[in-house]
Amino acid sequence: MPHDRVAKTIGELRALTDKPFNVNFFCHARPKVDAEREERWQGRLSPYYDELGVDRHSASRLDLPPFDDATCTVVEKARPAVVSFHFGLPEPALLARVKAAGCRVMSSATTVAEAIWLEAHGVDVVIAQGYEAGGHRATFLATDFNEAVSSQSGGLALIPQVVDAVRVPVVAAGAIADGRGIAAAFALGAAGVQIGTAYLLCPEAATPPLHRDALGHARPDTTVLTNVLTGRPARVHTNRFVREAGPMSDAVSDFPLPLGVLTPLRAKAEDRGSGAFSPLYAGQGSSLTKEQPAESLTRRLVQEAERRFQQLAS
Ligand SMILES: Cc1cc2nc3c(=O)[nH]c(=O)nc-3n(C[C@H](O)[C@H](O)[C@H](O)COP(=O)(O)O)c2cc1C
């Protein structure tokens, strides 16, 4: 979000609750200007523009600002209890300002090296994001993000090794969708869990109908890691574009430029009831997801986990 929308959204949330909350930001590097590469990727998409009757020039160059001075100022004023980052951390001066504002800082690691780096750079909590997780890989230390996909560990391997490597608490993420997953993460040494996909079917979630439909038909093998939707590897429900252009491609332009190029195609396809060009982020636990209000889902997850712990202890 641009910084003014961050401020507005935090204000709206504050009006709804006096409980602590977590705001989350991406810390990506701005895309390199490489007109030739961008042109080539747009060319790759031309047949789809022709097929859907979309004007190729209707796509705008999408440039999402990373966490910057203006957003940091919003955070300093709002002082949310927790600020989490994806794709590493902002530059040290910005991070120091967030910490000086009294916010607890969390960030995701996909390797032990990233977890150690995050601790050394001052995070209060490391999130261990396993291969199974929905959405973007948090990967930030690898020189080749595409290559890092093939070596990324699943949670069963990653969580205990991260727990052994750092002193700060570790939150486990990836395909945790019921009490069994929560109990397993704690058994591996996690101090908490981060759950994404399991909340996508909640009536409170802004998940669009096409995305809900994909989740409703999910199996353990319906998600895939792809970089062709956004320029960085992310786990999504596979669709026509991911299958045909990817799932991984060396030709894709830098994050987040591919998102902008896809937007008109996605809009046209969605108008026709198709998610063929939409990023339907979801983890490998998708088929465990059930439609349930967020509060009762949260209570169920806690009860199931507690039952599991009692069974394991007896
Ligand atoms: C729809 C969706 C959107 C996500 N967006 C973000 C995001 O904006 N920032 C972030 O740090 N992680 C994001 N994630 C990743 C989650 O933080 C977390 O790693 C993941 O949801 C855990 O795996 P699970 O989805 O299998 O539960 C997203 C995940 C999903 C499914």
mmCIF file of C-alpha atoms and ligand atoms in Angstrom:
data_model
loop_
_atom_site.group_PDB
_atom_site.id
_atom_site.type_symbol
_atom_site.label_atom_id
_atom_site.label_comp_id
_atom_site.label_asym_id
_atom_site.label_seq_id
_atom_site.Cartn_x
_atom_site.Cartn_y
_atom_site.Cartn_z
ATOM 1 C CA MET A 1 0.000 0.000 0.000
ATOM 2 C CA PRO A 2 1.136 3.585 -0.534
ATOM 3 C CA HIS A 3 1.912 5.252 2.815
ATOM 4 C CA ASP A 4 -1.311 7.314 2.945
ATOM 5 C CA ARG A 5 -3.389 4.140 2.592
ATOM 6 C CA VAL A 6 -1.305 2.474 5.303
ATOM 7 C CA ALA A 7 -2.176 5.377 7.636
ATOM 8 C CA LYS A 8 -5.865 5.236 6.684
ATOM 9 C CA THR A 9 -6.071 1.459 7.120
ATOM 10 C CA ILE A 10 -4.365 1.527 10.518
ATOM 11 C CA GLY A 11 -6.753 4.323 11.567
ATOM 12 C CA GLU A 12 -9.758 2.256 10.490
ATOM 13 C CA LEU A 13 -8.461 -0.790 12.338
ATOM 14 C CA ARG A 14 -7.861 1.241 15.516
ATOM 15 C CA ALA A 15 -11.475 2.381 15.380
ATOM 16 C CA LEU A 16 -12.561 -1.282 15.420
ATOM 17 C CA THR A 17 -10.321 -2.694 18.142
ATOM 18 C CA ASP A 18 -8.136 -1.699 21.055
ATOM 19 C CA LYS A 19 -6.254 -5.020 20.786
ATOM 20 C CA PRO A 20 -2.654 -5.175 19.524
ATOM 21 C CA PHE A 21 -2.119 -5.920 15.840
ATOM 22 C CA ASN A 22 0.596 -6.609 13.283
ATOM 23 C CA VAL A 23 1.255 -4.593 10.144
ATOM 24 C CA ASN A 24 3.244 -6.214 7.362
ATOM 25 C CA PHE A 25 5.467 -4.766 4.641
ATOM 26 C CA PHE A 26 7.474 -6.030 1.688
ATOM 27 C CA CYS A 27 11.176 -5.099 1.610
ATOM 28 C CA HIS A 28 11.948 -5.853 -2.020
ATOM 29 C CA ALA A 29 14.542 -3.956 -4.031
ATOM 30 C CA ARG A 30 13.107 -1.678 -6.695
ATOM 31 C CA PRO A 31 13.085 -3.433 -10.109
ATOM 32 C CA LYS A 32 16.074 -2.786 -12.343
ATOM 33 C CA VAL A 33 15.260 -0.728 -15.433
ATOM 34 C CA ASP A 34 15.737 -3.196 -18.287
ATOM 35 C CA ALA A 35 13.506 -2.111 -21.176
ATOM 36 C CA GLU A 36 14.603 -4.973 -23.398
ATOM 37 C CA ARG A 37 13.743 -7.623 -20.806
ATOM 38 C CA GLU A 38 10.407 -5.985 -20.008
ATOM 39 C CA GLU A 39 9.605 -5.760 -23.719
ATOM 40 C CA ARG A 40 10.469 -9.448 -24.172
ATOM 41 C CA TRP A 41 8.190 -10.477 -21.306
ATOM 42 C CA GLN A 42 5.366 -8.339 -22.697
ATOM 43 C CA GLY A 43 5.966 -10.051 -26.051
ATOM 44 C CA ARG A 44 5.575 -13.418 -24.323
ATOM 45 C CA LEU A 45 2.131 -12.263 -23.242
ATOM 46 C CA SER A 46 1.048 -10.833 -26.622
ATOM 47 C CA PRO A 47 -0.809 -13.947 -27.791
ATOM 48 C CA TYR A 48 -2.959 -13.752 -24.654
ATOM 49 C CA TYR A 49 -3.698 -10.057 -25.271
ATOM 50 C CA ASP A 50 -4.767 -10.945 -28.830
ATOM 51 C CA GLU A 51 -6.839 -13.905 -27.684
ATOM 52 C CA LEU A 52 -8.737 -11.876 -25.077
ATOM 53 C CA GLY A 53 -8.990 -8.777 -27.281
ATOM 54 C CA VAL A 54 -7.069 -6.637 -24.782
ATOM 55 C CA ASP A 55 -5.031 -3.597 -25.888
ATOM 56 C CA ARG A 56 -1.368 -4.373 -25.139
ATOM 57 C CA HIS A 57 -0.780 -0.755 -24.160
ATOM 58 C CA SER A 58 -3.462 -0.809 -21.478
ATOM 59 C CA ALA A 59 -0.952 -2.316 -19.009
ATOM 60 C CA SER A 60 0.791 0.213 -16.774
ATOM 61 C CA ARG A 61 4.305 -0.190 -15.354
ATOM 62 C CA LEU A 62 3.543 -1.265 -11.796
ATOM 63 C CA ASP A 63 6.183 -0.175 -9.313
ATOM 64 C CA LEU A 64 5.241 -1.006 -5.726
ATOM 65 C CA PRO A 65 7.284 1.146 -3.326
ATOM 66 C CA PRO A 66 9.248 -0.909 -0.811
ATOM 67 C CA PHE A 67 9.155 0.109 2.889
ATOM 68 C CA ASP A 68 10.460 3.671 2.765
ATOM 69 C CA ASP A 69 10.842 6.870 4.785
ATOM 70 C CA ALA A 70 7.191 7.942 4.302
ATOM 71 C CA THR A 71 5.798 4.555 5.382
ATOM 72 C CA CYS A 72 8.233 4.436 8.296
ATOM 73 C CA THR A 73 6.903 7.812 9.474
ATOM 74 C CA VAL A 74 3.360 6.378 9.445
ATOM 75 C CA VAL A 75 4.565 3.416 11.531
ATOM 76 C CA GLU A 76 6.354 5.722 14.004
ATOM 77 C CA LYS A 77 3.147 7.681 14.547
ATOM 78 C CA ALA A 78 0.825 4.632 14.709
ATOM 79 C CA ARG A 79 3.194 2.440 16.775
ATOM 80 C CA PRO A 80 1.529 -0.916 15.996
ATOM 81 C CA ALA A 81 2.495 -3.641 18.473
ATOM 82 C CA VAL A 82 4.136 -5.762 15.780
ATOM 83 C CA VAL A 83 5.689 -4.884 12.442
ATOM 84 C CA SER A 84 6.610 -7.782 10.202
ATOM 85 C CA PHE A 85 8.626 -7.743 6.998
ATOM 86 C CA HIS A 86 8.794 -10.067 4.014
ATOM 87 C CA PHE A 87 11.883 -10.348 1.746
ATOM 88 C CA GLY A 88 14.314 -9.464 4.537
ATOM 89 C CA LEU A 89 14.439 -6.168 6.416
ATOM 90 C CA PRO A 90 14.424 -2.479 5.482
ATOM 91 C CA GLU A 91 17.691 -0.540 5.567
ATOM 92 C CA PRO A 92 19.174 -0.330 9.107
ATOM 93 C CA ALA A 93 18.205 3.325 9.714
ATOM 94 C CA LEU A 94 14.534 2.592 8.943
ATOM 95 C CA LEU A 95 14.568 -0.570 11.055
ATOM 96 C CA ALA A 96 16.103 1.364 13.962
ATOM 97 C CA ARG A 97 13.239 3.880 13.739
ATOM 98 C CA VAL A 98 10.617 1.086 13.815
ATOM 99 C CA LYS A 99 12.281 -0.453 16.878
ATOM 100 C CA ALA A 100 12.671 2.935 18.578
ATOM 101 C CA ALA A 101 8.896 3.402 18.153
ATOM 102 C CA GLY A 102 8.484 0.352 20.416
ATOM 103 C CA CYS A 103 7.254 -2.075 17.729
ATOM 104 C CA ARG A 104 8.234 -5.749 17.948
ATOM 105 C CA VAL A 105 9.806 -6.798 14.661
ATOM 106 C CA MET A 106 9.277 -10.119 12.899
ATOM 107 C CA SER A 107 10.526 -11.332 9.526
ATOM 108 C CA SER A 108 10.418 -14.567 7.571
ATOM 109 C CA ALA A 109 13.341 -16.881 6.850
ATOM 110 C CA THR A 110 13.366 -19.694 4.307
ATOM 111 C CA THR A 111 16.822 -20.988 5.300
ATOM 112 C CA VAL A 112 18.869 -21.287 8.499
ATOM 113 C CA ALA A 113 21.289 -18.668 7.101
ATOM 114 C CA GLU A 114 18.436 -16.185 6.664
ATOM 115 C CA ALA A 115 17.209 -16.865 10.216
ATOM 116 C CA ILE A 116 20.699 -16.195 11.627
ATOM 117 C CA TRP A 117 20.981 -13.021 9.511
ATOM 118 C CA LEU A 118 17.589 -11.766 10.739
ATOM 119 C CA GLU A 119 18.522 -12.361 14.378
ATOM 120 C CA ALA A 120 21.872 -10.627 13.898
ATOM 121 C CA HIS A 121 20.059 -7.643 12.372
ATOM 122 C CA GLY A 122 17.712 -7.238 15.323
ATOM 123 C CA VAL A 123 14.429 -9.072 14.762
ATOM 124 C CA ASP A 124 12.509 -10.053 17.888
ATOM 125 C CA VAL A 125 10.921 -13.110 16.263
ATOM 126 C CA VAL A 126 11.910 -15.229 13.250
ATOM 127 C CA ILE A 127 9.185 -16.777 11.105
ATOM 128 C CA ALA A 128 10.393 -20.060 9.584
ATOM 129 C CA GLN A 129 8.581 -20.236 6.255
ATOM 130 C CA GLY A 130 8.598 -23.749 4.826
ATOM 131 C CA TYR A 131 8.341 -24.864 1.218
ATOM 132 C CA GLU A 132 4.660 -25.715 1.800
ATOM 133 C CA ALA A 133 3.632 -22.134 2.544
ATOM 134 C CA GLY A 134 1.188 -20.164 0.426
ATOM 135 C CA GLY A 135 2.204 -16.838 -1.109
ATOM 136 C CA HIS A 136 5.647 -15.415 -1.853
ATOM 137 C CA ARG A 137 8.822 -17.132 -0.676
ATOM 138 C CA ALA A 138 10.423 -14.732 1.779
ATOM 139 C CA THR A 139 13.839 -15.645 0.283
ATOM 140 C CA PHE A 140 16.220 -12.674 0.458
ATOM 141 C CA LEU A 141 19.828 -13.907 0.822
ATOM 142 C CA ALA A 142 19.957 -16.079 -2.293
ATOM 143 C CA THR A 143 21.637 -14.596 -5.332
ATOM 144 C CA ASP A 144 19.257 -16.518 -7.574
ATOM 145 C CA PHE A 145 15.695 -16.637 -6.219
ATOM 146 C CA ASN A 146 14.624 -19.153 -8.859
ATOM 147 C CA GLU A 147 17.401 -21.546 -7.915
ATOM 148 C CA ALA A 148 16.561 -21.129 -4.216
ATOM 149 C CA VAL A 149 13.124 -22.610 -4.900
ATOM 150 C CA SER A 150 14.544 -26.031 -5.704
ATOM 151 C CA SER A 151 16.632 -26.145 -2.522
ATOM 152 C CA GLN A 152 14.060 -24.708 -0.119
ATOM 153 C CA SER A 153 13.345 -26.929 2.896
ATOM 154 C CA GLY A 154 9.970 -28.168 4.008
ATOM 155 C CA GLY A 155 8.864 -27.180 7.487
ATOM 156 C CA LEU A 156 9.724 -30.550 9.032
ATOM 157 C CA ALA A 157 13.383 -29.933 8.205
ATOM 158 C CA LEU A 158 13.462 -26.138 8.496
ATOM 159 C CA ILE A 159 11.707 -25.485 11.820
ATOM 160 C CA PRO A 160 13.968 -27.533 14.190
ATOM 161 C CA GLN A 161 17.126 -26.347 12.434
ATOM 162 C CA VAL A 162 16.079 -22.698 12.713
ATOM 163 C CA VAL A 163 15.087 -23.251 16.359
ATOM 164 C CA ASP A 164 18.580 -24.660 17.025
ATOM 165 C CA ALA A 165 20.293 -21.784 15.211
ATOM 166 C CA VAL A 166 18.718 -18.709 16.853
ATOM 167 C CA ARG A 167 17.877 -17.567 20.383
ATOM 168 C CA VAL A 168 14.792 -15.504 19.502
ATOM 169 C CA PRO A 169 11.383 -17.242 19.367
ATOM 170 C CA VAL A 170 10.542 -19.009 16.111
ATOM 171 C CA VAL A 171 7.108 -18.941 14.511
ATOM 172 C CA ALA A 172 6.400 -21.762 12.074
ATOM 173 C CA ALA A 173 4.622 -21.124 8.761
ATOM 174 C CA GLY A 174 3.536 -23.373 5.938
ATOM 175 C CA ALA A 175 0.531 -25.668 5.458
ATOM 176 C CA ILE A 176 -0.514 -25.424 9.103
ATOM 177 C CA ALA A 177 -4.278 -25.667 8.844
ATOM 178 C CA ASP A 178 -5.527 -27.636 11.837
ATOM 179 C CA GLY A 179 -4.605 -28.759 15.340
ATOM 180 C CA ARG A 180 -2.340 -31.522 14.056
ATOM 181 C CA GLY A 181 -0.171 -29.002 12.212
ATOM 182 C CA ILE A 182 -0.016 -26.675 15.198
ATOM 183 C CA ALA A 183 0.957 -29.507 17.563
ATOM 184 C CA ALA A 184 3.613 -30.678 15.080
ATOM 185 C CA ALA A 185 5.112 -27.194 14.822
ATOM 186 C CA PHE A 186 5.322 -26.866 18.616
ATOM 187 C CA ALA A 187 6.796 -30.379 18.853
ATOM 188 C CA LEU A 188 9.532 -29.202 16.467
ATOM 189 C CA GLY A 189 10.338 -26.308 18.799
ATOM 190 C CA ALA A 190 8.246 -23.457 17.397
ATOM 191 C CA ALA A 191 6.921 -20.887 19.870
ATOM 192 C CA GLY A 192 3.971 -20.027 17.652
ATOM 193 C CA VAL A 193 2.439 -20.582 14.255
ATOM 194 C CA GLN A 194 1.538 -18.291 11.387
ATOM 195 C CA ILE A 195 -1.469 -19.477 9.422
ATOM 196 C CA GLY A 196 -2.452 -17.992 6.079
ATOM 197 C CA THR A 197 -4.344 -20.262 3.711
ATOM 198 C CA ALA A 198 -6.651 -21.721 6.389
ATOM 199 C CA TYR A 199 -8.193 -18.256 6.878
ATOM 200 C CA LEU A 200 -8.862 -17.583 3.184
ATOM 201 C CA LEU A 201 -12.348 -19.107 3.265
ATOM 202 C CA CYS A 202 -13.466 -17.102 6.321
ATOM 203 C CA PRO A 203 -16.419 -14.857 5.478
ATOM 204 C CA GLU A 204 -14.400 -11.937 6.904
ATOM 205 C CA ALA A 205 -11.556 -12.481 4.389
ATOM 206 C CA ALA A 206 -11.410 -10.368 1.224
ATOM 207 C CA THR A 207 -10.761 -13.527 -0.822
ATOM 208 C CA PRO A 208 -12.446 -13.072 -4.242
ATOM 209 C CA PRO A 209 -15.021 -15.687 -5.389
ATOM 210 C CA LEU A 210 -12.661 -17.233 -7.998
ATOM 211 C CA HIS A 211 -10.024 -17.756 -5.332
ATOM 212 C CA ARG A 212 -12.609 -19.286 -2.982
ATOM 213 C CA ASP A 213 -13.707 -21.589 -5.781
ATOM 214 C CA ALA A 214 -10.112 -22.787 -6.366
ATOM 215 C CA LEU A 215 -9.720 -23.466 -2.633
ATOM 216 C CA GLY A 216 -12.980 -25.400 -2.676
ATOM 217 C CA HIS A 217 -11.521 -27.732 -5.316
ATOM 218 C CA ALA A 218 -8.016 -27.948 -3.866
ATOM 219 C CA ARG A 219 -6.004 -31.142 -3.496
ATOM 220 C CA PRO A 220 -2.514 -31.418 -2.003
ATOM 221 C CA ASP A 221 -1.022 -31.255 -5.517
ATOM 222 C CA THR A 222 -2.982 -28.318 -6.916
ATOM 223 C CA THR A 223 -0.524 -25.645 -5.780
ATOM 224 C CA VAL A 224 2.787 -24.857 -7.403
ATOM 225 C CA LEU A 225 5.712 -22.483 -6.897
ATOM 226 C CA THR A 226 5.862 -19.995 -9.735
ATOM 227 C CA ASN A 227 7.566 -16.703 -10.557
ATOM 228 C CA VAL A 228 5.596 -15.849 -13.708
ATOM 229 C CA LEU A 229 2.775 -13.990 -11.958
ATOM 230 C CA THR A 230 4.813 -11.438 -10.021
ATOM 231 C CA GLY A 231 8.515 -11.929 -10.790
ATOM 232 C CA ARG A 232 9.302 -13.646 -7.482
ATOM 233 C CA PRO A 233 8.556 -17.240 -6.542
ATOM 234 C CA ALA A 234 5.180 -17.647 -4.860
ATOM 235 C CA ARG A 235 2.995 -20.657 -4.113
ATOM 236 C CA VAL A 236 -0.351 -20.432 -5.883
ATOM 237 C CA HIS A 237 -3.157 -22.591 -7.160
ATOM 238 C CA THR A 238 -1.964 -23.486 -10.612
ATOM 239 C CA ASN A 239 -3.839 -22.014 -13.546
ATOM 240 C CA ARG A 240 -3.530 -21.813 -17.321
ATOM 241 C CA PHE A 241 -0.973 -18.986 -17.401
ATOM 242 C CA VAL A 242 1.253 -20.600 -14.758
ATOM 243 C CA ARG A 243 1.184 -23.897 -16.652
ATOM 244 C CA GLU A 244 1.906 -22.331 -20.048
ATOM 245 C CA ALA A 245 4.430 -19.608 -19.126
ATOM 246 C CA GLY A 246 6.074 -21.335 -16.159
ATOM 247 C CA PRO A 247 5.843 -22.451 -13.517
ATOM 248 C CA MET A 248 9.392 -21.018 -13.294
ATOM 249 C CA SER A 249 10.865 -18.836 -16.015
ATOM 250 C CA ASP A 250 14.258 -17.152 -16.427
ATOM 251 C CA ALA A 251 12.741 -14.636 -18.840
ATOM 252 C CA VAL A 252 10.363 -12.974 -16.394
ATOM 253 C CA SER A 253 11.022 -9.320 -15.509
ATOM 254 C CA ASP A 254 11.801 -8.152 -11.963
ATOM 255 C CA PHE A 255 9.211 -8.155 -9.154
ATOM 256 C CA PRO A 256 6.617 -6.628 -9.225
ATOM 257 C CA LEU A 257 6.573 -5.665 -12.929
ATOM 258 C CA PRO A 258 4.912 -8.887 -14.203
ATOM 259 C CA LEU A 259 1.894 -8.136 -11.983
ATOM 260 C CA GLY A 260 1.259 -4.906 -13.896
ATOM 261 C CA VAL A 261 1.566 -6.578 -17.301
ATOM 262 C CA LEU A 262 -0.916 -9.253 -16.234
ATOM 263 C CA THR A 263 -3.492 -6.890 -14.746
ATOM 264 C CA PRO A 264 -5.564 -6.193 -17.924
ATOM 265 C CA LEU A 265 -5.543 -9.895 -18.870
ATOM 266 C CA ARG A 266 -6.519 -10.878 -15.387
ATOM 267 C CA ALA A 267 -9.358 -8.326 -15.313
ATOM 268 C CA LYS A 268 -10.748 -9.490 -18.661
ATOM 269 C CA ALA A 269 -10.524 -13.174 -17.736
ATOM 270 C CA GLU A 270 -12.085 -12.553 -14.311
ATOM 271 C CA ASP A 271 -14.976 -10.701 -15.995
ATOM 272 C CA ARG A 272 -15.569 -13.940 -17.854
ATOM 273 C CA GLY A 273 -15.456 -15.939 -14.628
ATOM 274 C CA SER A 274 -11.941 -17.316 -15.186
ATOM 275 C CA GLY A 275 -8.937 -17.247 -12.865
ATOM 276 C CA ALA A 276 -6.594 -18.222 -15.732
ATOM 277 C CA PHE A 277 -4.356 -15.158 -15.131
ATOM 278 C CA SER A 278 -5.000 -14.486 -11.426
ATOM 279 C CA PRO A 279 -2.494 -15.018 -8.598
ATOM 280 C CA LEU A 280 -4.454 -17.437 -6.423
ATOM 281 C CA TYR A 281 -1.980 -17.606 -3.526
ATOM 282 C CA ALA A 282 -2.395 -20.727 -1.403
ATOM 283 C CA GLY A 283 -0.320 -23.286 0.465
ATOM 284 C CA GLN A 284 -0.078 -27.052 0.239
ATOM 285 C CA GLY A 285 -2.621 -27.398 3.058
ATOM 286 C CA SER A 286 -5.365 -25.838 0.893
ATOM 287 C CA SER A 287 -7.612 -28.872 0.929
ATOM 288 C CA LEU A 288 -7.690 -28.776 4.754
ATOM 289 C CA THR A 289 -9.293 -25.321 4.600
ATOM 290 C CA LYS A 290 -12.954 -25.125 5.655
ATOM 291 C CA GLU A 291 -15.327 -22.199 5.469
ATOM 292 C CA GLN A 292 -15.777 -20.915 9.012
ATOM 293 C CA PRO A 293 -15.940 -17.485 10.682
ATOM 294 C CA ALA A 294 -12.489 -16.342 11.818
ATOM 295 C CA GLU A 295 -13.258 -16.390 15.532
ATOM 296 C CA SER A 296 -14.694 -19.907 15.609
ATOM 297 C CA LEU A 297 -11.903 -21.121 13.297
ATOM 298 C CA THR A 298 -9.294 -19.713 15.691
ATOM 299 C CA ARG A 299 -11.006 -21.285 18.704
ATOM 300 C CA ARG A 300 -11.296 -24.626 16.862
ATOM 301 C CA LEU A 301 -7.600 -24.564 15.935
ATOM 302 C CA VAL A 302 -6.614 -23.919 19.557
ATOM 303 C CA GLN A 303 -8.937 -26.636 20.899
ATOM 304 C CA GLU A 304 -7.728 -29.173 18.330
ATOM 305 C CA ALA A 305 -4.102 -28.383 19.139
ATOM 306 C CA GLU A 306 -4.696 -28.706 22.876
ATOM 307 C CA ARG A 307 -6.430 -32.057 22.339
ATOM 308 C CA ARG A 308 -3.461 -33.248 20.275
ATOM 309 C CA PHE A 309 -1.027 -32.217 23.015
ATOM 310 C CA GLN A 310 -3.088 -34.124 25.619
ATOM 311 C CA GLN A 311 -3.184 -37.224 23.379
ATOM 312 C CA LEU A 312 0.571 -37.028 22.844
ATOM 313 C CA ALA A 313 1.199 -36.600 26.572
ATOM 314 C CA SER A 314 -0.989 -39.587 27.609
HETATM 315 C C1 LIG B 1 -3.212 -15.210 0.130
HETATM 316 C C2 LIG B 1 -1.880 -15.061 0.814
HETATM 317 C C3 LIG B 1 -1.286 -13.804 0.860
HETATM 318 C C4 LIG B 1 -0.069 -13.620 1.526
HETATM 319 N N1 LIG B 1 0.460 -12.376 1.602
HETATM 320 C C5 LIG B 1 1.545 -12.164 2.380
HETATM 321 C C6 LIG B 1 2.018 -10.841 2.595
HETATM 322 O O1 LIG B 1 1.477 -9.877 2.057
HETATM 323 N N2 LIG B 1 3.083 -10.685 3.422
HETATM 324 C C7 LIG B 1 3.707 -11.745 4.032
HETATM 325 O O2 LIG B 1 4.640 -11.533 4.788
HETATM 326 N N3 LIG B 1 3.308 -13.002 3.793
HETATM 327 C C8 LIG B 1 2.233 -13.228 3.004
HETATM 328 N N4 LIG B 1 1.786 -14.525 2.806
HETATM 329 C C9 LIG B 1 2.567 -15.650 3.364
HETATM 330 C C10 LIG B 1 2.236 -15.884 4.834
HETATM 331 O O3 LIG B 1 2.893 -14.925 5.610
HETATM 332 C C11 LIG B 1 2.683 -17.262 5.330
HETATM 333 O O4 LIG B 1 4.042 -17.494 5.072
HETATM 334 C C12 LIG B 1 1.872 -18.368 4.711
HETATM 335 O O5 LIG B 1 0.510 -18.011 4.578
HETATM 336 C C13 LIG B 1 1.959 -19.619 5.548
HETATM 337 O O6 LIG B 1 1.580 -20.744 4.816
HETATM 338 P P1 LIG B 1 0.042 -21.227 4.640
HETATM 339 O O7 LIG B 1 -0.584 -20.255 3.689
HETATM 340 O O8 LIG B 1 0.200 -22.579 4.052
HETATM 341 O O9 LIG B 1 -0.617 -21.185 5.988
HETATM 342 C C14 LIG B 1 0.588 -14.733 2.123
HETATM 343 C C15 LIG B 1 -0.005 -16.003 2.029
HETATM 344 C C16 LIG B 1 -1.210 -16.194 1.389
HETATM 345 C C17 LIG B 1 -1.813 -17.555 1.326
#
